[in-house]
Amino acid sequence: MDYPGNLFVVAAPSGAGKSSLVKALLELDSHVQPSVSHTTRAPRGQEKHGREYFFTSEQEFDAMVASDGFVEWAHVHGRRYGTSRKAIEERIAQGADVVLEIDFQGAIQVKRAFANAVLIFILPPSWEELRSRLERRGEDAPDVIEIRLKNAAQEMEQAFKFDFVIINELFERALFDLKTIVHAQRLKYAAQRRARADTFESLNIT
């Protein structure tokens, strides 16, 4: 089904800067709305329920899986993450552009459910920089960082399945690239046809 809004799906290995880029995009573009995922992991730092994630128990997550409430869900670093199908459909049906931060497995699942979804993969400029960012973050023990780096190798092998790739070497440049992708998608024929159906109809464009 076609919706007037656009769905942007951003994936990246841990430490590539995905969350910072999406946060900056949301601050700059009021028409883009975040999609808040469900997760069974505990909150980090200043994270709040319903803002960064919906923090749920294993039992609550199981119930949503059983009722087909997720458009995608996956195990990531020993925890489960899922995206509410209803929440996305309601927003893009109203004409909003929605940006979703998930892992590459979830991104592929979302593409199957929403054919018009735009998949964007964020890459670090080098292995050394990725390790440095994970260490500077100060959230994970050394053994956890090694696991994240091992997982990153597998994740980055899937980048070819995405529509766009951004290399986050300089944050400002990467943010410009992300904004450019969003704006260009809005101007595509199919997207304009969905969003401005009344204009196309008045001009007798079918």
PDB file of C-alpha atoms in Angstrom:
ATOM      1  CA  MET A   1       0.000   0.000   0.000  1.00  0.00           C
ATOM      2  CA  ASP A   2       1.221   3.507  -0.858  1.00  0.00           C
ATOM      3  CA  TYR A   3       1.292   6.167   1.838  1.00  0.00           C
ATOM      4  CA  PRO A   4       1.732   9.940   1.462  1.00  0.00           C
ATOM      5  CA  GLY A   5       4.620   9.971   3.941  1.00  0.00           C
ATOM      6  CA  ASN A   6       8.132   8.594   3.458  1.00  0.00           C
ATOM      7  CA  LEU A   7       9.855   6.000   5.613  1.00  0.00           C
ATOM      8  CA  PHE A   8      13.612   6.317   6.111  1.00  0.00           C
ATOM      9  CA  VAL A   9      15.467   3.418   7.711  1.00  0.00           C
ATOM     10  CA  VAL A  10      18.950   4.119   9.087  1.00  0.00           C
ATOM     11  CA  ALA A  11      21.281   1.299  10.115  1.00  0.00           C
ATOM     12  CA  ALA A  12      24.920   1.189  11.177  1.00  0.00           C
ATOM     13  CA  PRO A  13      27.349  -0.744  13.357  1.00  0.00           C
ATOM     14  CA  SER A  14      27.664   0.452  16.952  1.00  0.00           C
ATOM     15  CA  GLY A  15      29.872   3.526  17.125  1.00  0.00           C
ATOM     16  CA  ALA A  16      29.367   4.715  13.542  1.00  0.00           C
ATOM     17  CA  GLY A  17      27.326   7.723  14.708  1.00  0.00           C
ATOM     18  CA  LYS A  18      23.854   6.694  13.605  1.00  0.00           C
ATOM     19  CA  SER A  19      21.997   8.033  16.640  1.00  0.00           C
ATOM     20  CA  SER A  20      23.810  11.385  16.624  1.00  0.00           C
ATOM     21  CA  LEU A  21      23.072  11.908  12.930  1.00  0.00           C
ATOM     22  CA  VAL A  22      19.393  11.026  13.272  1.00  0.00           C
ATOM     23  CA  LYS A  23      19.043  13.261  16.336  1.00  0.00           C
ATOM     24  CA  ALA A  24      20.554  16.195  14.431  1.00  0.00           C
ATOM     25  CA  LEU A  25      18.268  15.535  11.465  1.00  0.00           C
ATOM     26  CA  LEU A  26      15.205  15.599  13.721  1.00  0.00           C
ATOM     27  CA  GLU A  27      16.310  18.926  15.190  1.00  0.00           C
ATOM     28  CA  LEU A  28      16.728  20.452  11.715  1.00  0.00           C
ATOM     29  CA  ASP A  29      13.668  19.025   9.948  1.00  0.00           C
ATOM     30  CA  SER A  30      10.383  19.265  11.832  1.00  0.00           C
ATOM     31  CA  HIS A  31       8.574  17.196   9.193  1.00  0.00           C
ATOM     32  CA  VAL A  32      10.624  14.131  10.077  1.00  0.00           C
ATOM     33  CA  GLN A  33       9.381  12.155  13.066  1.00  0.00           C
ATOM     34  CA  PRO A  34      11.221   9.446  14.984  1.00  0.00           C
ATOM     35  CA  SER A  35       9.946   5.911  15.237  1.00  0.00           C
ATOM     36  CA  VAL A  36      10.400   4.664  18.784  1.00  0.00           C
ATOM     37  CA  SER A  37      11.322   0.987  18.941  1.00  0.00           C
ATOM     38  CA  HIS A  38      10.636  -1.528  21.683  1.00  0.00           C
ATOM     39  CA  THR A  39      13.561  -3.210  23.422  1.00  0.00           C
ATOM     40  CA  THR A  40      14.167  -5.653  26.218  1.00  0.00           C
ATOM     41  CA  ARG A  41      17.445  -3.995  27.250  1.00  0.00           C
ATOM     42  CA  ALA A  42      17.721  -1.636  30.205  1.00  0.00           C
ATOM     43  CA  PRO A  43      17.873   2.161  29.725  1.00  0.00           C
ATOM     44  CA  ARG A  44      21.318   3.761  29.377  1.00  0.00           C
ATOM     45  CA  GLY A  45      22.339   7.082  30.858  1.00  0.00           C
ATOM     46  CA  GLN A  46      19.552   9.653  30.498  1.00  0.00           C
ATOM     47  CA  GLU A  47      17.337   7.517  28.236  1.00  0.00           C
ATOM     48  CA  LYS A  48      13.625   7.642  29.046  1.00  0.00           C
ATOM     49  CA  HIS A  49      10.802   5.213  28.340  1.00  0.00           C
ATOM     50  CA  GLY A  50       8.866   6.336  25.273  1.00  0.00           C
ATOM     51  CA  ARG A  51      11.552   8.751  24.089  1.00  0.00           C
ATOM     52  CA  GLU A  52      14.582   6.745  22.980  1.00  0.00           C
ATOM     53  CA  TYR A  53      12.840   3.360  23.308  1.00  0.00           C
ATOM     54  CA  PHE A  54       9.863   1.623  24.838  1.00  0.00           C
ATOM     55  CA  PHE A  55      11.627  -0.511  27.446  1.00  0.00           C
ATOM     56  CA  THR A  56       9.630  -3.716  27.807  1.00  0.00           C
ATOM     57  CA  SER A  57       9.927  -7.004  29.645  1.00  0.00           C
ATOM     58  CA  GLU A  58      10.603 -10.281  27.866  1.00  0.00           C
ATOM     59  CA  GLN A  59       6.988 -11.279  28.513  1.00  0.00           C
ATOM     60  CA  GLU A  60       5.586  -8.062  27.005  1.00  0.00           C
ATOM     61  CA  PHE A  61       7.828  -8.465  23.981  1.00  0.00           C
ATOM     62  CA  ASP A  62       6.670 -12.079  23.527  1.00  0.00           C
ATOM     63  CA  ALA A  63       3.039 -10.932  23.555  1.00  0.00           C
ATOM     64  CA  MET A  64       3.660  -8.391  20.773  1.00  0.00           C
ATOM     65  CA  VAL A  65       5.482 -10.995  18.685  1.00  0.00           C
ATOM     66  CA  ALA A  66       2.581 -13.416  19.123  1.00  0.00           C
ATOM     67  CA  SER A  67       0.033 -10.801  18.025  1.00  0.00           C
ATOM     68  CA  ASP A  68       2.109  -9.818  14.943  1.00  0.00           C
ATOM     69  CA  GLY A  69       2.555  -6.363  16.411  1.00  0.00           C
ATOM     70  CA  PHE A  70       6.046  -5.877  15.011  1.00  0.00           C
ATOM     71  CA  VAL A  71       6.941  -5.122  11.415  1.00  0.00           C
ATOM     72  CA  GLU A  72      10.394  -6.366  12.368  1.00  0.00           C
ATOM     73  CA  TRP A  73      12.205  -7.597  15.423  1.00  0.00           C
ATOM     74  CA  ALA A  74      15.631  -9.068  16.020  1.00  0.00           C
ATOM     75  CA  HIS A  75      18.211 -10.154  18.563  1.00  0.00           C
ATOM     76  CA  VAL A  76      21.008  -7.580  18.806  1.00  0.00           C
ATOM     77  CA  HIS A  77      23.891  -7.935  21.272  1.00  0.00           C
ATOM     78  CA  GLY A  78      21.875 -10.364  23.382  1.00  0.00           C
ATOM     79  CA  ARG A  79      18.741  -8.209  23.588  1.00  0.00           C
ATOM     80  CA  ARG A  80      15.610  -7.960  21.449  1.00  0.00           C
ATOM     81  CA  TYR A  81      14.459  -4.898  19.512  1.00  0.00           C
ATOM     82  CA  GLY A  82      11.210  -4.469  17.578  1.00  0.00           C
ATOM     83  CA  THR A  83       9.323  -1.877  15.544  1.00  0.00           C
ATOM     84  CA  SER A  84       5.574  -1.428  15.928  1.00  0.00           C
ATOM     85  CA  ARG A  85       3.783  -1.903  12.608  1.00  0.00           C
ATOM     86  CA  LYS A  86       0.766   0.141  13.686  1.00  0.00           C
ATOM     87  CA  ALA A  87       2.830   3.137  14.824  1.00  0.00           C
ATOM     88  CA  ILE A  88       4.615   3.442  11.473  1.00  0.00           C
ATOM     89  CA  GLU A  89       1.483   2.957   9.369  1.00  0.00           C
ATOM     90  CA  GLU A  90      -0.447   5.609  11.284  1.00  0.00           C
ATOM     91  CA  ARG A  91       2.263   8.244  10.885  1.00  0.00           C
ATOM     92  CA  ILE A  92       3.075   7.794   7.196  1.00  0.00           C
ATOM     93  CA  ALA A  93      -0.639   7.484   6.400  1.00  0.00           C
ATOM     94  CA  GLN A  94      -1.024  10.991   7.851  1.00  0.00           C
ATOM     95  CA  GLY A  95       1.718  12.274   5.534  1.00  0.00           C
ATOM     96  CA  ALA A  96       4.568  12.436   8.021  1.00  0.00           C
ATOM     97  CA  ASP A  97       8.085  11.344   7.148  1.00  0.00           C
ATOM     98  CA  VAL A  98       9.310   8.774   9.655  1.00  0.00           C
ATOM     99  CA  VAL A  99      12.932   7.884  10.379  1.00  0.00           C
ATOM    100  CA  LEU A 100      13.708   4.544  11.943  1.00  0.00           C
ATOM    101  CA  GLU A 101      17.006   3.539  13.603  1.00  0.00           C
ATOM    102  CA  ILE A 102      17.500  -0.212  13.570  1.00  0.00           C
ATOM    103  CA  ASP A 103      20.049  -2.911  12.762  1.00  0.00           C
ATOM    104  CA  PHE A 104      20.544  -4.213   9.224  1.00  0.00           C
ATOM    105  CA  GLN A 105      18.395  -7.312   9.829  1.00  0.00           C
ATOM    106  CA  GLY A 106      15.444  -5.151  10.801  1.00  0.00           C
ATOM    107  CA  ALA A 107      16.013  -2.801   7.875  1.00  0.00           C
ATOM    108  CA  ILE A 108      15.666  -5.652   5.390  1.00  0.00           C
ATOM    109  CA  GLN A 109      12.468  -6.826   7.101  1.00  0.00           C
ATOM    110  CA  VAL A 110      11.004  -3.304   6.989  1.00  0.00           C
ATOM    111  CA  LYS A 111      11.758  -3.107   3.256  1.00  0.00           C
ATOM    112  CA  ARG A 112       9.723  -6.272   2.714  1.00  0.00           C
ATOM    113  CA  ALA A 113       6.762  -4.762   4.578  1.00  0.00           C
ATOM    114  CA  PHE A 114       7.071  -1.225   3.170  1.00  0.00           C
ATOM    115  CA  ALA A 115       8.334  -1.399  -0.411  1.00  0.00           C
ATOM    116  CA  ASN A 116       8.860   2.376  -0.609  1.00  0.00           C
ATOM    117  CA  ALA A 117      11.110   2.506   2.468  1.00  0.00           C
ATOM    118  CA  VAL A 118      14.480   4.178   1.859  1.00  0.00           C
ATOM    119  CA  LEU A 119      17.367   2.252   3.415  1.00  0.00           C
ATOM    120  CA  ILE A 120      20.445   4.235   4.542  1.00  0.00           C
ATOM    121  CA  PHE A 121      23.625   2.664   5.946  1.00  0.00           C
ATOM    122  CA  ILE A 122      26.161   4.638   7.988  1.00  0.00           C
ATOM    123  CA  LEU A 123      29.810   3.565   7.781  1.00  0.00           C
ATOM    124  CA  PRO A 124      32.777   4.650   9.922  1.00  0.00           C
ATOM    125  CA  PRO A 125      35.816   5.996   8.046  1.00  0.00           C
ATOM    126  CA  SER A 126      38.073   3.227   9.391  1.00  0.00           C
ATOM    127  CA  TRP A 127      38.340   0.364  11.879  1.00  0.00           C
ATOM    128  CA  GLU A 128      40.636   2.435  14.060  1.00  0.00           C
ATOM    129  CA  GLU A 129      38.123   5.258  14.288  1.00  0.00           C
ATOM    130  CA  LEU A 130      35.273   2.864  15.034  1.00  0.00           C
ATOM    131  CA  ARG A 131      37.206   1.319  17.917  1.00  0.00           C
ATOM    132  CA  SER A 132      38.148   4.761  19.212  1.00  0.00           C
ATOM    133  CA  ARG A 133      34.527   5.931  19.198  1.00  0.00           C
ATOM    134  CA  LEU A 134      33.371   2.848  21.080  1.00  0.00           C
ATOM    135  CA  GLU A 135      36.071   3.369  23.681  1.00  0.00           C
ATOM    136  CA  ARG A 136      35.359   7.107  24.054  1.00  0.00           C
ATOM    137  CA  ARG A 137      31.696   6.350  24.594  1.00  0.00           C
ATOM    138  CA  GLY A 138      32.611   4.762  27.911  1.00  0.00           C
ATOM    139  CA  GLU A 139      29.526   2.547  28.049  1.00  0.00           C
ATOM    140  CA  ASP A 140      31.001  -0.899  27.401  1.00  0.00           C
ATOM    141  CA  ALA A 141      33.654  -3.106  28.950  1.00  0.00           C
ATOM    142  CA  PRO A 142      36.616  -4.083  26.718  1.00  0.00           C
ATOM    143  CA  ASP A 143      35.193  -7.551  26.049  1.00  0.00           C
ATOM    144  CA  VAL A 144      31.869  -6.029  24.961  1.00  0.00           C
ATOM    145  CA  ILE A 145      33.682  -3.652  22.608  1.00  0.00           C
ATOM    146  CA  GLU A 146      35.402  -6.629  20.991  1.00  0.00           C
ATOM    147  CA  ILE A 147      32.020  -8.279  20.467  1.00  0.00           C
ATOM    148  CA  ARG A 148      30.653  -5.082  18.913  1.00  0.00           C
ATOM    149  CA  LEU A 149      33.626  -4.881  16.543  1.00  0.00           C
ATOM    150  CA  LYS A 150      33.169  -8.511  15.536  1.00  0.00           C
ATOM    151  CA  ASN A 151      29.471  -7.875  14.892  1.00  0.00           C
ATOM    152  CA  ALA A 152      30.341  -4.705  12.953  1.00  0.00           C
ATOM    153  CA  ALA A 153      32.304  -6.729  10.414  1.00  0.00           C
ATOM    154  CA  GLN A 154      29.249  -8.862   9.691  1.00  0.00           C
ATOM    155  CA  GLU A 155      26.911  -5.876   9.612  1.00  0.00           C
ATOM    156  CA  MET A 156      29.012  -3.845   7.186  1.00  0.00           C
ATOM    157  CA  GLU A 157      29.058  -6.755   4.739  1.00  0.00           C
ATOM    158  CA  GLN A 158      25.323  -6.086   4.272  1.00  0.00           C
ATOM    159  CA  ALA A 159      25.721  -2.450   3.223  1.00  0.00           C
ATOM    160  CA  PHE A 160      25.262  -3.361  -0.457  1.00  0.00           C
ATOM    161  CA  LYS A 161      21.604  -4.140   0.259  1.00  0.00           C
ATOM    162  CA  PHE A 162      20.914  -0.499   1.149  1.00  0.00           C
ATOM    163  CA  ASP A 163      19.822   2.333  -1.154  1.00  0.00           C
ATOM    164  CA  PHE A 164      22.340   4.865   0.192  1.00  0.00           C
ATOM    165  CA  VAL A 165      25.629   4.736   2.105  1.00  0.00           C
ATOM    166  CA  ILE A 166      27.043   7.613   4.165  1.00  0.00           C
ATOM    167  CA  ILE A 167      30.616   7.544   5.471  1.00  0.00           C
ATOM    168  CA  ASN A 168      30.608   9.416   8.755  1.00  0.00           C
ATOM    169  CA  GLU A 169      34.108  10.864   8.771  1.00  0.00           C
ATOM    170  CA  LEU A 170      33.183  14.495   9.392  1.00  0.00           C
ATOM    171  CA  PHE A 171      29.884  14.832  11.236  1.00  0.00           C
ATOM    172  CA  GLU A 172      28.763  18.009   9.429  1.00  0.00           C
ATOM    173  CA  ARG A 173      29.367  16.449   6.026  1.00  0.00           C
ATOM    174  CA  ALA A 174      27.582  13.237   6.985  1.00  0.00           C
ATOM    175  CA  LEU A 175      24.611  15.237   8.276  1.00  0.00           C
ATOM    176  CA  PHE A 176      24.491  17.193   5.010  1.00  0.00           C
ATOM    177  CA  ASP A 177      24.456  13.890   3.109  1.00  0.00           C
ATOM    178  CA  LEU A 178      21.599  12.595   5.262  1.00  0.00           C
ATOM    179  CA  LYS A 179      19.563  15.777   4.742  1.00  0.00           C
ATOM    180  CA  THR A 180      20.214  15.555   1.007  1.00  0.00           C
ATOM    181  CA  ILE A 181      18.878  12.003   0.837  1.00  0.00           C
ATOM    182  CA  VAL A 182      15.708  12.990   2.697  1.00  0.00           C
ATOM    183  CA  HIS A 183      15.088  16.008   0.478  1.00  0.00           C
ATOM    184  CA  ALA A 184      15.814  14.120  -2.748  1.00  0.00           C
ATOM    185  CA  GLN A 185      13.428  11.326  -1.777  1.00  0.00           C
ATOM    186  CA  ARG A 186      10.634  13.842  -1.277  1.00  0.00           C
ATOM    187  CA  LEU A 187      11.148  15.094  -4.833  1.00  0.00           C
ATOM    188  CA  LYS A 188      11.025  11.701  -6.536  1.00  0.00           C
ATOM    189  CA  TYR A 189       8.074  11.268  -8.875  1.00  0.00           C
ATOM    190  CA  ALA A 190       6.496   8.432  -6.901  1.00  0.00           C
ATOM    191  CA  ALA A 191       6.884  10.270  -3.599  1.00  0.00           C
ATOM    192  CA  GLN A 192       5.459  13.509  -4.985  1.00  0.00           C
ATOM    193  CA  ARG A 193       2.609  11.555  -6.575  1.00  0.00           C
ATOM    194  CA  ARG A 194       1.744  10.044  -3.192  1.00  0.00           C
ATOM    195  CA  ALA A 195       2.175  13.226  -1.160  1.00  0.00           C
ATOM    196  CA  ARG A 196       0.531  15.647  -3.633  1.00  0.00           C
ATOM    197  CA  ALA A 197      -2.124  13.455  -5.186  1.00  0.00           C
ATOM    198  CA  ASP A 198      -4.562  16.383  -5.377  1.00  0.00           C
ATOM    199  CA  THR A 199      -2.096  18.480  -7.385  1.00  0.00           C
ATOM    200  CA  PHE A 200      -1.415  15.661  -9.831  1.00  0.00           C
ATOM    201  CA  GLU A 201      -5.136  15.080 -10.237  1.00  0.00           C
ATOM    202  CA  SER A 202      -5.847  18.774 -10.894  1.00  0.00           C
ATOM    203  CA  LEU A 203      -3.153  18.732 -13.599  1.00  0.00           C
ATOM    204  CA  ASN A 204      -4.647  15.603 -15.156  1.00  0.00           C
ATOM    205  CA  ILE A 205      -1.502  13.549 -14.478  1.00  0.00           C
ATOM    206  CA  THR A 206      -2.482   9.965 -13.882  1.00  0.00           C
TER     207      THR A 206
END
